[in-house]
PDB file of C-alpha atoms in Angstrom:
ATOM      1  CA  MET A   1     134.682 -21.555  97.292  1.00 87.00           C
ATOM      2  CA  GLY A   2     131.728 -19.464  96.150  1.00 94.00           C
ATOM      3  CA  GLN A   3     129.430 -17.015  97.819  1.00 98.00           C
ATOM      4  CA  ILE A   4     126.322 -17.752  99.828  1.00 98.00           C
ATOM      5  CA  LEU A   5     123.276 -15.589  99.082  1.00 98.00           C
ATOM      6  CA  ALA A   6     120.274 -15.109 101.353  1.00 97.00           C
ATOM      7  CA  ILE A   7     116.789 -13.912 100.516  1.00 96.00           C
ATOM      8  CA  ASP A   8     114.189 -12.309 102.728  1.00 94.00           C
ATOM      9  CA  TYR A   9     111.364 -13.246 100.336  1.00 95.00           C
ATOM     10  CA  GLY A  10     108.265 -11.080 100.142  1.00 91.00           C
ATOM     11  CA  LYS A  11     105.258 -10.858  97.849  1.00 93.00           C
ATOM     12  CA  ALA A  12     106.278  -7.407  96.564  1.00 94.00           C
ATOM     13  CA  ARG A  13     110.056  -7.322  97.020  1.00 93.00           C
ATOM     14  CA  CYS A  14     112.936  -9.383  98.319  1.00 95.00           C
ATOM     15  CA  GLY A  15     115.931  -8.336 100.339  1.00 94.00           C
ATOM     16  CA  ILE A  16     119.155  -9.994  99.235  1.00 97.00           C
ATOM     17  CA  ALA A  17     122.427 -10.420 101.103  1.00 97.00           C
ATOM     18  CA  ALA A  18     125.692 -12.083 100.083  1.00 98.00           C
ATOM     19  CA  THR A  19     128.857 -13.346 101.654  1.00 97.00           C
ATOM     20  CA  ASP A  20     132.343 -12.680 100.396  1.00 96.00           C
ATOM     21  CA  ASP A  21     133.957 -15.523  98.434  1.00 94.00           C
ATOM     22  CA  LEU A  22     135.465 -16.951 101.636  1.00 94.00           C
ATOM     23  CA  GLN A  23     132.002 -17.059 103.260  1.00 95.00           C
ATOM     24  CA  ILE A  24     133.094 -15.018 106.261  1.00 93.00           C
ATOM     25  CA  ILE A  25     131.159 -11.744 106.108  1.00 93.00           C
ATOM     26  CA  ALA A  26     127.460 -11.221 105.328  1.00 94.00           C
ATOM     27  CA  SER A  27     126.600  -7.927 103.621  1.00 94.00           C
ATOM     28  CA  GLY A  28     123.370  -6.438 102.343  1.00 93.00           C
ATOM     29  CA  LEU A  29     123.379  -6.634  98.568  1.00 95.00           C
ATOM     30  CA  ASP A  30     120.139  -5.286  97.138  1.00 94.00           C
ATOM     31  CA  THR A  31     116.372  -5.137  97.260  1.00 93.00           C
ATOM     32  CA  VAL A  32     114.649  -6.503  94.171  1.00 96.00           C
ATOM     33  CA  GLU A  33     111.012  -6.538  93.151  1.00 96.00           C
ATOM     34  CA  THR A  34     109.902 -10.154  93.458  1.00 97.00           C
ATOM     35  CA  ARG A  35     108.745 -10.311  89.854  1.00 97.00           C
ATOM     36  CA  PHE A  36     112.317  -9.487  88.707  1.00 97.00           C
ATOM     37  CA  LEU A  37     114.094 -11.895  91.056  1.00 97.00           C
ATOM     38  CA  MET A  38     115.042 -14.524  88.465  1.00 97.00           C
ATOM     39  CA  GLU A  39     116.373 -11.812  86.131  1.00 97.00           C
ATOM     40  CA  PHE A  40     118.464 -10.453  88.995  1.00 98.00           C
ATOM     41  CA  PHE A  41     119.949 -13.909  89.636  1.00 98.00           C
ATOM     42  CA  LYS A  42     120.721 -14.463  85.981  1.00 97.00           C
ATOM     43  CA  GLU A  43     122.788 -11.287  85.891  1.00 98.00           C
ATOM     44  CA  TYR A  44     124.370 -11.807  89.321  1.00 98.00           C
ATOM     45  CA  PHE A  45     125.359 -15.421  88.638  1.00 97.00           C
ATOM     46  CA  SER A  46     126.992 -14.433  85.348  1.00 97.00           C
ATOM     47  CA  GLU A  47     129.465 -12.307  87.336  1.00 97.00           C
ATOM     48  CA  ASN A  48     129.752 -14.202  90.646  1.00 97.00           C
ATOM     49  CA  LYS A  49     130.237 -17.786  91.756  1.00 97.00           C
ATOM     50  CA  VAL A  50     127.464 -18.772  94.160  1.00 98.00           C
ATOM     51  CA  GLU A  51     127.376 -22.100  96.006  1.00 97.00           C
ATOM     52  CA  THR A  52     124.286 -21.791  98.165  1.00 98.00           C
ATOM     53  CA  LEU A  53     121.047 -19.838  98.325  1.00 98.00           C
ATOM     54  CA  VAL A  54     119.515 -19.451 101.785  1.00 97.00           C
ATOM     55  CA  VAL A  55     115.808 -18.669 101.717  1.00 96.00           C
ATOM     56  CA  GLY A  56     114.101 -17.377 104.837  1.00 91.00           C
ATOM     57  CA  LEU A  57     111.529 -19.676 106.416  1.00 88.00           C
ATOM     58  CA  PRO A  58     108.609 -17.495 107.575  1.00 85.00           C
ATOM     59  CA  VAL A  59     107.450 -19.090 110.841  1.00 81.00           C
ATOM     60  CA  ASP A  60     105.397 -17.360 113.540  1.00 72.00           C
ATOM     61  CA  LEU A  61     105.778 -17.798 117.302  1.00 68.00           C
ATOM     62  CA  LYS A  62     103.412 -20.782 117.270  1.00 74.00           C
ATOM     63  CA  GLY A  63     105.477 -22.533 114.606  1.00 76.00           C
ATOM     64  CA  GLN A  64     102.923 -21.878 111.851  1.00 78.00           C
ATOM     65  CA  LEU A  65     104.131 -21.020 108.361  1.00 79.00           C
ATOM     66  CA  SER A  66     103.164 -17.648 106.922  1.00 80.00           C
ATOM     67  CA  GLU A  67     100.887 -17.491 103.872  1.00 84.00           C
ATOM     68  CA  VAL A  68     103.851 -16.309 101.739  1.00 87.00           C
ATOM     69  CA  GLU A  69     105.371 -19.797 102.140  1.00 92.00           C
ATOM     70  CA  LYS A  70     103.318 -21.057  99.187  1.00 95.00           C
ATOM     71  CA  ASP A  71     104.938 -18.408  96.967  1.00 96.00           C
ATOM     72  CA  ILE A  72     108.369 -19.227  98.384  1.00 96.00           C
ATOM     73  CA  LEU A  73     107.983 -22.926  97.571  1.00 96.00           C
ATOM     74  CA  SER A  74     106.966 -22.053  94.017  1.00 97.00           C
ATOM     75  CA  PHE A  75     109.999 -19.785  93.675  1.00 98.00           C
ATOM     76  CA  ILE A  76     112.326 -22.503  95.027  1.00 97.00           C
ATOM     77  CA  GLU A  77     111.001 -25.025  92.492  1.00 98.00           C
ATOM     78  CA  LYS A  78     111.673 -22.605  89.620  1.00 97.00           C
ATOM     79  CA  PHE A  79     115.094 -21.735  91.032  1.00 98.00           C
ATOM     80  CA  LYS A  80     116.157 -25.402  91.324  1.00 98.00           C
ATOM     81  CA  VAL A  81     115.146 -26.047  87.712  1.00 98.00           C
ATOM     82  CA  GLU A  82     117.084 -23.015  86.476  1.00 97.00           C
ATOM     83  CA  TYR A  83     120.117 -23.440  88.786  1.00 98.00           C
ATOM     84  CA  PRO A  84     120.380 -27.135  89.774  1.00 98.00           C
ATOM     85  CA  HIS A  85     124.055 -26.720  90.738  1.00 97.00           C
ATOM     86  CA  ILE A  86     123.246 -24.220  93.509  1.00 98.00           C
ATOM     87  CA  GLU A  87     122.217 -25.708  96.831  1.00 98.00           C
ATOM     88  CA  VAL A  88     119.065 -24.258  98.423  1.00 98.00           C
ATOM     89  CA  GLU A  89     118.812 -24.084 102.213  1.00 97.00           C
ATOM     90  CA  ARG A  90     115.997 -22.807 104.404  1.00 95.00           C
ATOM     91  CA  PHE A  91     116.585 -20.798 107.568  1.00 90.00           C
ATOM     92  CA  ASP A  92     114.185 -19.539 110.245  1.00 84.00           C
ATOM     93  CA  GLU A  93     113.608 -15.825 109.750  1.00 77.00           C
ATOM     94  CA  ARG A  94     111.642 -15.154 112.946  1.00 65.00           C
ATOM     95  CA  PHE A  95     112.191 -11.640 114.316  1.00 58.00           C
ATOM     96  CA  THR A  96     114.529 -10.566 111.503  1.00 62.00           C
ATOM     97  CA  SER A  97     112.317  -7.639 110.435  1.00 59.00           C
ATOM     98  CA  LYS A  98     112.073  -6.411 114.026  1.00 59.00           C
ATOM     99  CA  MET A  99     115.830  -6.783 114.507  1.00 57.00           C
ATOM    100  CA  ALA A 100     116.454  -5.014 111.202  1.00 52.00           C
ATOM    101  CA  SER A 101     114.252  -2.094 112.256  1.00 55.00           C
ATOM    102  CA  PHE A 102     116.086  -1.891 115.567  1.00 56.00           C
ATOM    103  CA  PHE A 103     119.557  -1.974 113.966  1.00 54.00           C
ATOM    104  CA  ILE A 104     118.543   0.660 111.419  1.00 53.00           C
ATOM    105  CA  SER A 105     117.171   2.909 114.188  1.00 58.00           C
ATOM    106  CA  GLN A 106     120.492   2.571 116.039  1.00 57.00           C
ATOM    107  CA  SER A 107     122.506   3.417 112.934  1.00 53.00           C
ATOM    108  CA  GLY A 108     121.738   7.131 112.999  1.00 58.00           C
ATOM    109  CA  LYS A 109     119.539   7.126 109.884  1.00 57.00           C
ATOM    110  CA  ASN A 110     116.840   9.765 109.824  1.00 55.00           C
ATOM    111  CA  LYS A 111     113.159   8.802 110.223  1.00 52.00           C
ATOM    112  CA  LYS A 112     112.456   8.785 106.479  1.00 55.00           C
ATOM    113  CA  GLN A 113     115.458   6.505 105.796  1.00 52.00           C
ATOM    114  CA  ARG A 114     114.465   4.175 108.674  1.00 41.00           C
ATOM    115  CA  GLN A 115     110.985   3.705 107.222  1.00 49.00           C
ATOM    116  CA  GLN A 116     112.191   2.545 103.794  1.00 60.00           C
ATOM    117  CA  LYS A 117     110.813  -0.976 103.547  1.00 66.00           C
ATOM    118  CA  GLY A 118     113.470  -1.970 101.021  1.00 65.00           C
ATOM    119  CA  LEU A 119     116.208  -1.151 103.525  1.00 73.00           C
ATOM    120  CA  ILE A 120     114.481  -3.288 106.165  1.00 77.00           C
ATOM    121  CA  ASP A 121     114.246  -6.187 103.679  1.00 85.00           C
ATOM    122  CA  LYS A 122     117.941  -5.926 102.791  1.00 88.00           C
ATOM    123  CA  VAL A 123     119.012  -5.779 106.441  1.00 84.00           C
ATOM    124  CA  SER A 124     116.672  -8.705 107.241  1.00 87.00           C
ATOM    125  CA  ALA A 125     118.359 -10.782 104.522  1.00 93.00           C
ATOM    126  CA  THR A 126     121.723  -9.864 106.019  1.00 92.00           C
ATOM    127  CA  ILE A 127     120.591 -11.017 109.463  1.00 89.00           C
ATOM    128  CA  ILE A 128     119.284 -14.299 108.012  1.00 93.00           C
ATOM    129  CA  LEU A 129     122.627 -14.850 106.295  1.00 95.00           C
ATOM    130  CA  GLN A 130     124.722 -13.905 109.325  1.00 91.00           C
ATOM    131  CA  ASN A 131     122.701 -16.265 111.541  1.00 89.00           C
ATOM    132  CA  PHE A 132     123.060 -19.015 108.927  1.00 94.00           C
ATOM    133  CA  LEU A 133     126.839 -18.525 108.853  1.00 93.00           C
ATOM    134  CA  GLU A 134     127.062 -18.598 112.645  1.00 87.00           C
ATOM    135  CA  GLN A 135     125.071 -21.819 112.852  1.00 86.00           C
ATOM    136  CA  LYS A 136     127.154 -23.371 110.051  1.00 81.00           C
ATOM    137  CA  THR A 137     130.413 -22.759 111.964  1.00 77.00           C
ATOM    138  CA  ARG A 138     129.151 -24.335 115.210  1.00 67.00           C
TER     139      ARG A 138
END
């Protein structure tokens, strides 16, 4: 069994989370500038077995896709060409940034640490992955 990775994809940077090899626990992994995402995967996949990539689906309350979806679809196409053996799943990411901000504020981090956008992205990816795992086990 390999890991599952999740991405909170953004135009500037992406939060990344990963499971353990048994796919039980979701943990924040890193925040990567979007332009370096494929390089990050190349290095990560050389050291880790990954089965699935979960990419957040940016939907608003009315069910409309965010404008970043076009970039996400382009990324997914490139990813599938480069890594055809890794399954790509989409998962609704509604409210993950708000939940991430809330969880960070409850964690005891100081105001400057709470406002780090990279931390919010990484925690958002972790929430996406945890929700994906919970739905998968139902």
